[in-house]
Amino acid sequence: MKISVTKNENPKIKPVDESKLGFGSIFTDHMFVVEFEKDLGWHAPRIIPYQNLSLDPASPVLHYGQEIFEGAKAYALDNGEVGLFRIRDNARRMNQSAIRTCMPELDIELQYEAICRLVDLDRDWVPTSEGTSLYLRPTMIADGASLGAHSASRFIYYVICSPSGSYYPEGIKPIRILIETHYVRAVKGGMGRAKTGGNYAASFKATKEAMEAGYQQVLWLDGREQKYVEEVGAMNMMFVIDDKLVTAELGDTILPGITRDSILQLARDKGLSVEERKIPVTELFEASAQGRLQEAFGTGTAAVISPVGELTWQDQSIVINNNEIGPVAQMFYDVLTGIQKQRVEDAYGWVSTVPRFD
């Protein structure tokens, strides 16, 4: 399908001070939109000026939460071009989320071309300061005018872009995490593996309570026994125990993170022993008491690597690596961000350069 382009004749004033960008509150001049209807399939792909969506009050997304999304980044490269990190993998995961939520898949190459053309058109919005990026938010929502409790027959896929500041403007600092023992995020057979808004809404109350208690994040346990470690709200979790990199095995309840997958590939290629398995929460506290828990860190698009300095479970708290980022976490952060900025060899073909279409 040919993507039409309508340029914004009234462009916004671009931010000057990149140290004040923050996250997700400033948006570029354009957006990509394509729609699906039962009889037409996906049709009319287009880039248009950034604008509000028009939805009927009975639109299914507003009543039944039938929506999915992705999170990715574009980076200013040192050679003046713009790079994208594993965008096709984001598109593949988008389709897996669509299958789980009974939504139509969208051709991976169309998703890729749409993002490339959109970023190219708004490439002047890509920030250049260290640690900054252009955050990309592909989204698919159900649309129409029906209150029937069933999958919609009309859908909208769109992509918006947001210049975002450095996640660590004052350097990487370990966070405090509360291991949740009351609420659960996902259960076997549920939606935990899909990147859908309901999974995040389900975590808000526990996260709010944890933050009020002085923690930055919540670490979820399995929903059946509340015995095994799963993931943090916006990150997969990894631990270094006895010099081995240990992370929870994937399943119905854990999002298959692209950063997670990247770290595991890097770890294996660097000769680290990697274990993907069930991790009893008691094992972490026993390993800490025995001096075998060396590091803990989260992996995700926003932070890349987020070291954990303290874990609290029930009435027990442990401090990890003297509340400092460990050498393994630092190494992965340096290598992965280096690959993303093309300062470290990309032996995996993870980074693609945005073409100049005009």
Short mmCIF file of C-alpha atoms in Angstrom, two decimals:
data_model
loop_
_atom_site.label_atom_id
_atom_site.label_comp_id
_atom_site.label_asym_id
_atom_site.label_seq_id
_atom_site.Cartn_x
_atom_site.Cartn_y
_atom_site.Cartn_z
CA MET A 1 0.00 0.00 0.00
CA LYS A 2 1.20 3.47 -0.87
CA ILE A 3 1.49 5.83 2.08
CA SER A 4 0.18 9.31 1.34
CA VAL A 5 1.72 12.33 3.07
CA THR A 6 0.05 15.59 4.08
CA LYS A 7 2.54 17.96 5.62
CA ASN A 8 1.71 20.20 8.56
CA GLU A 9 1.40 23.76 7.29
CA ASN A 10 1.53 25.14 10.84
CA PRO A 11 4.47 23.37 12.46
CA LYS A 12 4.96 23.64 16.20
CA ILE A 13 7.83 25.42 17.89
CA LYS A 14 10.44 22.80 18.69
CA PRO A 15 11.87 22.62 22.22
CA VAL A 16 15.21 24.36 22.61
CA ASP A 17 16.37 23.11 26.01
CA GLU A 18 16.67 19.33 25.68
CA SER A 19 17.38 19.00 29.39
CA LYS A 20 13.71 19.83 30.01
CA LEU A 21 12.12 17.39 27.56
CA GLY A 22 10.89 14.94 30.17
CA PHE A 23 8.96 11.96 28.84
CA GLY A 24 5.83 11.69 26.72
CA SER A 25 4.48 15.23 27.00
CA ILE A 26 5.76 16.84 23.78
CA PHE A 27 4.74 15.56 20.35
CA THR A 28 6.02 16.10 16.84
CA ASP A 29 4.24 17.68 13.87
CA HIS A 30 2.94 14.51 12.23
CA MET A 31 1.37 11.11 12.89
CA PHE A 32 0.71 7.97 10.87
CA VAL A 33 -2.79 6.51 10.58
CA VAL A 34 -4.27 3.47 8.83
CA GLU A 35 -7.72 1.97 9.36
CA PHE A 36 -9.22 -1.50 9.19
CA GLU A 37 -12.77 -2.40 8.23
CA LYS A 38 -14.16 -5.89 7.94
CA ASP A 39 -14.94 -5.64 4.21
CA LEU A 40 -11.91 -3.56 3.22
CA GLY A 41 -9.12 -4.80 5.44
CA TRP A 42 -6.37 -2.30 6.20
CA HIS A 43 -6.66 0.69 3.88
CA ALA A 44 -5.74 4.34 3.28
CA PRO A 45 -2.36 4.49 5.09
CA ARG A 46 -1.35 8.11 5.53
CA ILE A 47 0.89 10.54 7.36
CA ILE A 48 -1.03 13.61 8.46
CA PRO A 49 -0.54 16.59 10.79
CA TYR A 50 -0.70 15.57 14.47
CA GLN A 51 -4.33 15.92 15.51
CA ASN A 52 -7.09 14.58 17.74
CA LEU A 53 -8.86 11.34 16.88
CA SER A 54 -12.62 11.38 16.38
CA LEU A 55 -14.32 8.52 18.24
CA ASP A 56 -17.98 7.69 18.73
CA PRO A 57 -18.97 7.62 22.44
CA ALA A 58 -19.92 3.97 21.88
CA SER A 59 -16.50 3.09 20.46
CA PRO A 60 -15.51 -0.35 21.85
CA VAL A 61 -12.08 0.84 22.97
CA LEU A 62 -13.77 3.14 25.49
CA HIS A 63 -15.94 0.39 26.97
CA TYR A 64 -13.99 -2.85 26.67
CA GLY A 65 -10.39 -1.66 26.49
CA GLN A 66 -9.63 -3.44 23.22
CA GLU A 67 -6.29 -1.82 22.44
CA ILE A 68 -2.60 -2.61 22.20
CA PHE A 69 0.55 -0.57 21.79
CA GLU A 70 4.32 -0.65 21.44
CA GLY A 71 7.22 1.43 22.67
CA ALA A 72 10.37 2.02 20.63
CA LYS A 73 13.02 4.68 20.06
CA ALA A 74 14.79 6.55 17.28
CA TYR A 75 18.27 7.91 18.02
CA ALA A 76 20.41 10.70 16.60
CA LEU A 77 23.57 9.04 15.32
CA ASP A 78 26.98 10.67 15.38
CA ASN A 79 27.08 10.73 11.56
CA GLY A 80 24.02 12.97 11.37
CA GLU A 81 21.59 10.20 10.46
CA VAL A 82 18.78 8.72 12.57
CA GLY A 83 18.81 5.12 13.77
CA LEU A 84 15.99 2.75 14.76
CA PHE A 85 16.49 -0.15 17.17
CA ARG A 86 14.85 -3.51 16.38
CA ILE A 87 11.69 -1.89 14.97
CA ARG A 88 10.63 -5.00 13.07
CA ASP A 89 10.73 -6.92 16.35
CA ASN A 90 8.37 -4.34 17.83
CA ALA A 91 6.10 -4.89 14.82
CA ARG A 92 6.17 -8.65 15.33
CA ARG A 93 5.31 -8.26 19.01
CA MET A 94 2.50 -5.87 18.04
CA ASN A 95 1.00 -8.62 15.91
CA GLN A 96 1.33 -11.17 18.72
CA SER A 97 -0.54 -8.77 21.01
CA ALA A 98 -3.17 -8.32 18.28
CA ILE A 99 -3.73 -12.09 18.04
CA ARG A 100 -4.25 -12.35 21.81
CA THR A 101 -6.70 -9.43 21.90
CA CYS A 102 -8.68 -10.55 18.82
CA MET A 103 -7.48 -7.67 16.65
CA PRO A 104 -6.22 -7.80 13.03
CA GLU A 105 -2.52 -8.18 12.34
CA LEU A 106 -0.81 -5.47 10.31
CA ASP A 107 1.90 -6.29 7.79
CA ILE A 108 5.31 -5.96 9.44
CA GLU A 109 6.86 -4.20 6.46
CA LEU A 110 4.03 -1.66 6.34
CA GLN A 111 4.58 -0.93 10.03
CA TYR A 112 8.31 -0.55 9.38
CA GLU A 113 7.88 1.71 6.35
CA ALA A 114 5.30 3.85 8.14
CA ILE A 115 7.65 4.45 11.08
CA CYS A 116 10.60 5.16 8.78
CA ARG A 117 8.63 7.69 6.72
CA LEU A 118 7.17 9.34 9.81
CA VAL A 119 10.54 9.66 11.56
CA ASP A 120 12.14 10.94 8.35
CA LEU A 121 9.50 13.65 8.01
CA ASP A 122 9.98 14.67 11.65
CA ARG A 123 13.72 14.00 11.86
CA ASP A 124 14.35 17.59 13.02
CA TRP A 125 12.51 16.63 16.21
CA VAL A 126 15.03 13.92 17.11
CA PRO A 127 17.00 15.31 20.08
CA THR A 128 20.77 15.10 19.96
CA SER A 129 21.89 15.48 23.58
CA GLU A 130 23.43 12.45 25.28
CA GLY A 131 20.82 10.00 26.54
CA THR A 132 17.92 11.56 24.61
CA SER A 133 15.79 9.94 21.93
CA LEU A 134 12.62 10.22 19.88
CA TYR A 135 10.15 7.89 21.58
CA LEU A 136 7.78 6.09 19.21
CA ARG A 137 4.31 4.90 20.25
CA PRO A 138 2.54 2.64 17.73
CA THR A 139 -1.02 2.00 18.92
CA MET A 140 -4.01 -0.01 17.74
CA ILE A 141 -7.52 0.62 19.05
CA ALA A 142 -10.96 -0.81 18.41
CA ASP A 143 -13.40 1.66 16.86
CA GLY A 144 -17.01 1.81 15.73
CA ALA A 145 -20.36 2.48 17.38
CA SER A 146 -21.52 -0.60 19.24
CA LEU A 147 -21.93 -1.56 22.88
CA GLY A 148 -22.00 -5.26 22.07
CA ALA A 149 -19.50 -7.16 24.22
CA HIS A 150 -17.52 -8.72 21.37
CA SER A 151 -14.54 -7.89 19.22
CA ALA A 152 -14.94 -4.81 17.06
CA SER A 153 -15.07 -4.90 13.26
CA ARG A 154 -13.26 -1.58 12.80
CA PHE A 155 -9.80 -0.65 14.06
CA ILE A 156 -7.37 2.25 13.92
CA TYR A 157 -3.59 1.87 13.97
CA TYR A 158 -1.58 5.03 14.51
CA VAL A 159 1.93 6.11 15.43
CA ILE A 160 2.91 9.23 17.33
CA CYS A 161 6.39 10.48 18.23
CA SER A 162 7.65 12.26 21.33
CA PRO A 163 11.13 13.76 21.87
CA SER A 164 12.24 12.49 25.25
CA GLY A 165 14.95 13.53 27.68
CA SER A 166 17.64 11.42 29.27
CA TYR A 167 16.33 8.77 31.66
CA TYR A 168 19.39 9.36 33.84
CA PRO A 169 20.10 13.12 33.72
CA GLU A 170 22.12 12.88 36.95
CA GLY A 171 23.73 9.49 36.31
CA ILE A 172 22.49 5.95 36.87
CA LYS A 173 21.12 5.50 40.37
CA PRO A 174 19.76 2.21 41.77
CA ILE A 175 16.08 2.11 42.68
CA ARG A 176 14.11 0.69 45.60
CA ILE A 177 11.57 -2.00 44.71
CA LEU A 178 8.69 -3.40 46.75
CA ILE A 179 7.77 -7.02 46.05
CA GLU A 180 3.96 -7.06 45.85
CA THR A 181 2.22 -9.64 48.04
CA HIS A 182 -1.44 -8.58 47.83
CA TYR A 183 -2.32 -7.58 44.27
CA VAL A 184 -1.51 -9.61 41.15
CA ARG A 185 -0.87 -8.37 37.63
CA ALA A 186 -1.42 -11.44 35.46
CA VAL A 187 -2.30 -15.14 35.61
CA LYS A 188 -1.70 -18.17 33.41
CA GLY A 189 -3.99 -18.02 30.39
CA GLY A 190 -4.51 -14.28 30.84
CA MET A 191 -3.24 -11.19 29.03
CA GLY A 192 0.11 -10.68 30.74
CA ARG A 193 2.13 -11.52 27.63
CA ALA A 194 0.32 -8.92 25.48
CA LYS A 195 1.30 -5.26 25.52
CA THR A 196 -2.15 -3.91 26.25
CA GLY A 197 -3.29 -1.01 28.37
CA GLY A 198 -5.25 -3.10 30.85
CA ASN A 199 -2.05 -4.74 32.09
CA TYR A 200 -0.66 -1.34 32.99
CA ALA A 201 -3.90 -0.07 34.53
CA ALA A 202 -3.95 -3.21 36.69
CA SER A 203 -0.59 -2.20 38.16
CA PHE A 204 -1.37 1.43 38.99
CA LYS A 205 -2.88 0.94 42.45
CA ALA A 206 -0.07 -1.24 43.75
CA THR A 207 2.51 1.10 42.23
CA LYS A 208 0.85 4.15 43.79
CA GLU A 209 0.87 2.52 47.21
CA ALA A 210 4.49 1.47 46.81
CA MET A 211 5.56 4.98 45.79
CA GLU A 212 3.73 6.44 48.78
CA ALA A 213 5.85 4.08 50.92
CA GLY A 214 9.07 5.36 49.34
CA TYR A 215 9.64 2.81 46.58
CA GLN A 216 10.00 3.50 42.86
CA GLN A 217 8.62 0.27 41.42
CA VAL A 218 6.68 -2.90 42.22
CA LEU A 219 8.02 -6.38 41.48
CA TRP A 220 5.19 -8.78 40.70
CA LEU A 221 4.98 -12.39 41.81
CA ASP A 222 3.07 -15.12 39.99
CA GLY A 223 -0.70 -14.77 40.33
CA ARG A 224 -1.37 -18.32 41.49
CA GLU A 225 1.00 -18.99 44.37
CA GLN A 226 2.66 -15.58 44.78
CA LYS A 227 5.88 -17.50 45.11
CA TYR A 228 7.85 -16.85 41.93
CA VAL A 229 9.36 -13.59 40.70
CA GLU A 230 7.93 -12.31 37.40
CA GLU A 231 8.48 -8.71 36.24
CA VAL A 232 8.41 -5.08 37.27
CA GLY A 233 5.68 -2.76 35.94
CA ALA A 234 7.60 -1.53 32.90
CA MET A 235 10.64 -3.82 32.92
CA ASN A 236 11.75 -7.43 32.88
CA MET A 237 13.98 -8.37 35.84
CA MET A 238 17.42 -9.99 35.88
CA PHE A 239 19.66 -11.14 38.72
CA VAL A 240 23.31 -12.10 38.96
CA ILE A 241 23.56 -15.07 41.33
CA ASP A 242 26.84 -16.99 41.67
CA ASP A 243 28.12 -15.23 38.52
CA LYS A 244 25.12 -16.51 36.54
CA LEU A 245 22.58 -14.24 34.83
CA VAL A 246 19.16 -15.42 35.99
CA THR A 247 15.78 -14.23 34.72
CA ALA A 248 12.21 -15.49 34.84
CA GLU A 249 11.20 -17.77 32.00
CA LEU A 250 8.65 -16.40 29.55
CA GLY A 251 5.04 -17.52 29.60
CA ASP A 252 1.48 -16.17 29.60
CA THR A 253 2.22 -13.70 32.38
CA ILE A 254 5.44 -12.00 31.26
CA LEU A 255 5.94 -9.54 28.40
CA PRO A 256 8.66 -10.78 26.01
CA GLY A 257 10.81 -7.68 26.27
CA ILE A 258 12.96 -6.72 23.30
CA THR A 259 15.60 -5.24 25.61
CA ARG A 260 15.45 -8.48 27.64
CA ASP A 261 16.07 -10.53 24.51
CA SER A 262 18.95 -8.24 23.50
CA ILE A 263 20.64 -8.59 26.89
CA LEU A 264 20.31 -12.38 26.85
CA GLN A 265 21.87 -12.56 23.39
CA LEU A 266 24.73 -10.31 24.47
CA ALA A 267 25.25 -12.33 27.67
CA ARG A 268 25.49 -15.67 25.89
CA ASP A 269 27.87 -14.27 23.27
CA LYS A 270 30.08 -12.88 26.02
CA GLY A 271 30.29 -16.29 27.65
CA LEU A 272 28.06 -15.61 30.63
CA SER A 273 26.05 -18.48 32.03
CA VAL A 274 22.35 -17.69 31.50
CA GLU A 275 19.37 -19.31 33.21
CA GLU A 276 15.77 -18.67 32.19
CA ARG A 277 13.68 -20.38 34.87
CA LYS A 278 11.27 -19.97 37.73
CA ILE A 279 12.83 -17.89 40.51
CA PRO A 280 11.36 -18.37 44.00
CA VAL A 281 11.38 -15.06 45.85
CA THR A 282 12.84 -16.90 48.84
CA GLU A 283 15.87 -17.81 46.71
CA LEU A 284 16.76 -14.12 46.30
CA PHE A 285 16.73 -13.48 50.04
CA GLU A 286 18.63 -16.67 50.82
CA ALA A 287 21.21 -15.86 48.14
CA SER A 288 21.58 -12.36 49.57
CA ALA A 289 22.11 -13.72 53.10
CA GLN A 290 24.77 -16.06 51.77
CA GLY A 291 26.52 -13.35 49.75
CA ARG A 292 25.61 -14.97 46.42
CA LEU A 293 23.18 -12.34 45.10
CA GLN A 294 25.57 -9.98 43.34
CA GLU A 295 23.31 -7.75 41.24
CA ALA A 296 19.70 -7.07 40.30
CA PHE A 297 18.51 -4.88 37.45
CA GLY A 298 15.53 -4.23 35.21
CA THR A 299 15.59 -4.12 31.41
CA GLY A 300 13.26 -2.07 29.22
CA THR A 301 12.97 0.42 26.37
CA ALA A 302 12.81 3.53 28.53
CA ALA A 303 15.74 2.96 30.89
CA VAL A 304 17.60 0.21 28.95
CA ILE A 305 19.10 -0.93 32.28
CA SER A 306 17.77 0.07 35.71
CA PRO A 307 19.86 -1.21 38.63
CA VAL A 308 18.07 -2.25 41.81
CA GLY A 309 19.69 -1.28 45.10
CA GLU A 310 17.06 -2.52 47.53
CA LEU A 311 14.35 -5.19 47.55
CA THR A 312 11.63 -5.44 50.19
CA TRP A 313 9.40 -8.47 50.66
CA GLN A 314 6.95 -8.73 53.53
CA ASP A 315 8.99 -7.50 56.51
CA GLN A 316 12.41 -8.21 55.00
CA SER A 317 14.67 -5.84 53.08
CA ILE A 318 17.98 -6.51 51.37
CA VAL A 319 20.52 -4.08 49.95
CA ILE A 320 22.16 -5.27 46.74
CA ASN A 321 25.76 -4.44 45.75
CA ASN A 322 26.00 -1.67 48.36
CA ASN A 323 23.18 0.17 46.58
CA GLU A 324 25.41 0.78 43.56
CA ILE A 325 25.18 -0.28 39.93
CA GLY A 326 27.13 -3.50 39.43
CA PRO A 327 29.73 -4.28 36.77
CA VAL A 328 27.44 -6.61 34.80
CA ALA A 329 24.59 -4.09 34.62
CA GLN A 330 27.02 -1.30 33.71
CA MET A 331 28.60 -3.42 30.98
CA PHE A 332 25.23 -4.24 29.41
CA TYR A 333 24.15 -0.60 29.58
CA ASP A 334 27.35 0.59 27.92
CA VAL A 335 27.28 -2.06 25.18
CA LEU A 336 23.59 -1.83 24.34
CA THR A 337 23.44 1.98 24.29
CA GLY A 338 26.66 1.92 22.28
CA ILE A 339 25.03 -0.35 19.70
CA GLN A 340 21.93 1.83 19.61
CA LYS A 341 24.05 4.91 18.89
CA GLN A 342 26.30 2.94 16.50
CA ARG A 343 29.39 3.58 18.64
CA VAL A 344 29.78 -0.15 19.29
CA GLU A 345 29.78 -2.74 16.51
CA ASP A 346 26.28 -4.02 15.78
CA ALA A 347 26.99 -7.68 15.03
CA TYR A 348 23.27 -8.50 15.15
CA GLY A 349 21.85 -6.06 12.60
CA TRP A 350 19.65 -4.54 15.29
CA VAL A 351 20.00 -0.92 14.16
CA SER A 352 18.64 0.37 10.87
CA THR A 353 19.18 3.86 9.47
CA VAL A 354 16.09 5.88 8.60
CA PRO A 355 16.11 6.53 4.83
CA ARG A 356 15.83 10.04 3.46
CA PHE A 357 12.72 9.77 1.29
CA ASP A 358 12.70 13.31 -0.13
#
